[in-house]
Structure formats: structure tokens, C-alpha cells
Amino acid sequence: YTFRWGLFDISTLPDTKTRLQYATGCATPPCPVDAASSLTYLMYQAFVFLLDFYFTRRFANSLHAEHDKMQGAIGATERIASSLSRFDLTLAESILNTAHLPLPLD
């Protein structure tokens, strides 16, 4: 024995009225819903929305911080490469010593 349910079964039902009844679980949609379940459903949706917003915002803030760090490292390496192309080793060394790069320089 197998039990099928879901979108496959909805597409095999004979008419639109039967499909609506199967999909909503109600004989005559729209079905009456009491206020307590509506508020509970609304609170669940708000909770999921706010949780998603929190995690997305946190990810975006950390991504911006990493982007700023990389821009600083790129700027420092540009100055170092420029000084090395002019064979100015003291300037390159001073840039390495004064730059606050996000990567360790050992």
C-alpha cells in the first residue's frame, strides 16, 4: 500500500471545487477561523520575519566590515607595490609598519 498526498493529488482531482476543498481542508472555502488561531498564526509569521531580518542584517553588517578591511588591505598593498616599483624599500617598510592590515605579517 502506498499513500500519496500533495500537489500530485491536487492535479488529479476532477474539478476546481474539489481541488479547493482538498487544498484547504474545508468544504466551502473561505473557512471560518477563530481570532485566537489567527493571532497565533500572525505571531508566528512576525517571529519568522523578524528572526530572518535579524540574521540577514547581522550577515550584512559583518560583510560590510570585512569589505572595509579588504579595502584597507588593498590600499596598503597598492602603496607598497608603488614604492617597491621605485625601489624605495624604506618607504615600503614604513608602510608595512604603520598600516593596520587585517592579516598577520610574520
mmCIF file of C-alpha atoms in Angstrom:
data_model
loop_
_atom_site.group_PDB
_atom_site.id
_atom_site.type_symbol
_atom_site.label_atom_id
_atom_site.label_comp_id
_atom_site.label_asym_id
_atom_site.label_seq_id
_atom_site.Cartn_x
_atom_site.Cartn_y
_atom_site.Cartn_z
ATOM 1 C CA TYR A 1 0.000 0.000 0.000
ATOM 2 C CA THR A 2 1.191 3.492 -0.760
ATOM 3 C CA PHE A 3 -0.163 6.808 0.382
ATOM 4 C CA ARG A 4 0.162 9.831 -1.883
ATOM 5 C CA TRP A 5 -0.599 13.423 -0.993
ATOM 6 C CA GLY A 6 0.359 16.907 -2.090
ATOM 7 C CA LEU A 7 0.448 18.699 -5.413
ATOM 8 C CA PHE A 8 0.325 15.481 -7.429
ATOM 9 C CA ASP A 9 -3.053 14.569 -5.958
ATOM 10 C CA ILE A 10 -4.467 18.064 -6.402
ATOM 11 C CA SER A 11 -3.733 17.924 -10.117
ATOM 12 C CA THR A 12 -5.566 14.593 -10.483
ATOM 13 C CA LEU A 13 -8.811 15.710 -8.795
ATOM 14 C CA PRO A 14 -11.755 16.073 -11.203
ATOM 15 C CA ASP A 15 -12.867 19.712 -10.843
ATOM 16 C CA THR A 16 -11.861 23.046 -9.337
ATOM 17 C CA LYS A 17 -14.308 22.879 -6.408
ATOM 18 C CA THR A 18 -12.934 19.503 -5.315
ATOM 19 C CA ARG A 19 -9.385 20.840 -5.642
ATOM 20 C CA LEU A 20 -10.196 23.806 -3.371
ATOM 21 C CA GLN A 21 -11.810 21.549 -0.794
ATOM 22 C CA TYR A 22 -8.791 19.223 -0.866
ATOM 23 C CA ALA A 23 -6.256 22.049 -0.625
ATOM 24 C CA THR A 24 -7.940 23.988 2.192
ATOM 25 C CA GLY A 25 -9.445 21.127 4.175
ATOM 26 C CA CYS A 26 -12.767 22.974 4.228
ATOM 27 C CA ALA A 27 -15.981 22.035 2.434
ATOM 28 C CA THR A 28 -16.920 25.599 1.466
ATOM 29 C CA PRO A 29 -13.970 27.991 1.338
ATOM 30 C CA PRO A 30 -13.328 30.562 2.723
ATOM 31 C CA CYS A 31 -13.325 28.719 6.025
ATOM 32 C CA PRO A 32 -14.107 30.462 9.296
ATOM 33 C CA VAL A 33 -11.063 30.892 11.527
ATOM 34 C CA ASP A 34 -11.293 31.952 15.146
ATOM 35 C CA ALA A 35 -9.429 35.023 16.404
ATOM 36 C CA ALA A 36 -7.023 33.086 18.656
ATOM 37 C CA SER A 37 -5.673 30.950 15.807
ATOM 38 C CA SER A 38 -5.421 33.990 13.545
ATOM 39 C CA LEU A 39 -3.395 35.868 16.137
ATOM 40 C CA THR A 40 -1.207 32.841 16.768
ATOM 41 C CA TYR A 41 -0.567 32.466 13.043
ATOM 42 C CA LEU A 42 0.193 36.195 12.762
ATOM 43 C CA MET A 43 2.630 35.978 15.688
ATOM 44 C CA TYR A 44 4.412 33.016 14.067
ATOM 45 C CA GLN A 45 4.747 34.920 10.810
ATOM 46 C CA ALA A 46 6.035 38.036 12.602
ATOM 47 C CA PHE A 47 8.520 35.961 14.591
ATOM 48 C CA VAL A 48 9.882 34.257 11.474
ATOM 49 C CA PHE A 49 10.075 37.594 9.643
ATOM 50 C CA LEU A 50 11.912 39.336 12.494
ATOM 51 C CA LEU A 51 14.279 36.410 13.005
ATOM 52 C CA ASP A 52 15.090 36.359 9.303
ATOM 53 C CA PHE A 53 15.596 40.131 9.339
ATOM 54 C CA TYR A 54 17.929 39.851 12.345
ATOM 55 C CA PHE A 55 20.132 37.182 10.772
ATOM 56 C CA THR A 56 20.192 38.884 7.377
ATOM 57 C CA ARG A 57 21.092 42.241 8.927
ATOM 58 C CA ARG A 58 23.808 40.644 11.055
ATOM 59 C CA PHE A 59 25.274 38.951 7.976
ATOM 60 C CA ALA A 60 25.168 42.213 6.000
ATOM 61 C CA ASN A 61 26.920 44.155 8.785
ATOM 62 C CA SER A 62 29.711 41.587 9.068
ATOM 63 C CA LEU A 63 30.048 41.545 5.282
ATOM 64 C CA HIS A 64 30.446 45.337 5.237
ATOM 65 C CA ALA A 65 33.086 45.127 7.973
ATOM 66 C CA GLU A 66 35.039 42.512 6.003
ATOM 67 C CA HIS A 67 34.735 44.642 2.873
ATOM 68 C CA ASP A 68 36.178 47.654 4.706
ATOM 69 C CA LYS A 69 39.088 45.544 5.970
ATOM 70 C CA MET A 70 39.843 44.278 2.486
ATOM 71 C CA GLN A 71 39.690 47.797 1.037
ATOM 72 C CA GLY A 72 42.253 48.894 3.635
ATOM 73 C CA ALA A 73 44.499 45.959 2.790
ATOM 74 C CA ILE A 74 44.205 46.675 -0.935
ATOM 75 C CA GLY A 75 45.096 50.334 -0.393
ATOM 76 C CA ALA A 76 48.149 49.393 1.663
ATOM 77 C CA THR A 77 49.335 46.849 -0.894
ATOM 78 C CA GLU A 78 48.914 49.425 -3.662
ATOM 79 C CA ARG A 79 51.159 51.848 -1.791
ATOM 80 C CA ILE A 80 53.669 49.092 -1.035
ATOM 81 C CA ALA A 81 53.751 47.916 -4.668
ATOM 82 C CA SER A 82 54.187 51.502 -5.844
ATOM 83 C CA SER A 83 57.108 52.102 -3.505
ATOM 84 C CA LEU A 84 58.709 48.769 -4.421
ATOM 85 C CA SER A 85 58.432 49.564 -8.126
ATOM 86 C CA ARG A 86 60.502 52.700 -7.432
ATOM 87 C CA PHE A 87 62.982 50.569 -5.400
ATOM 88 C CA ASP A 88 62.152 52.613 -2.278
ATOM 89 C CA LEU A 89 62.483 49.894 0.364
ATOM 90 C CA THR A 90 62.394 52.258 3.342
ATOM 91 C CA LEU A 91 59.025 53.672 2.293
ATOM 92 C CA ALA A 92 57.643 50.132 1.762
ATOM 93 C CA GLU A 93 58.906 49.103 5.193
ATOM 94 C CA SER A 94 57.389 52.160 6.850
ATOM 95 C CA ILE A 95 54.031 51.438 5.176
ATOM 96 C CA LEU A 96 54.161 47.850 6.470
ATOM 97 C CA ASN A 97 54.994 49.026 9.971
ATOM 98 C CA THR A 98 52.315 51.735 10.136
ATOM 99 C CA ALA A 99 49.463 50.093 8.202
ATOM 100 C CA HIS A 100 46.818 48.315 10.231
ATOM 101 C CA LEU A 101 46.310 45.353 7.954
ATOM 102 C CA PRO A 102 43.756 42.655 8.849
ATOM 103 C CA LEU A 103 46.213 39.873 8.005
ATOM 104 C CA PRO A 104 49.174 38.923 10.230
ATOM 105 C CA LEU A 105 52.564 39.955 8.894
ATOM 106 C CA ASP A 106 55.078 37.471 10.315
#
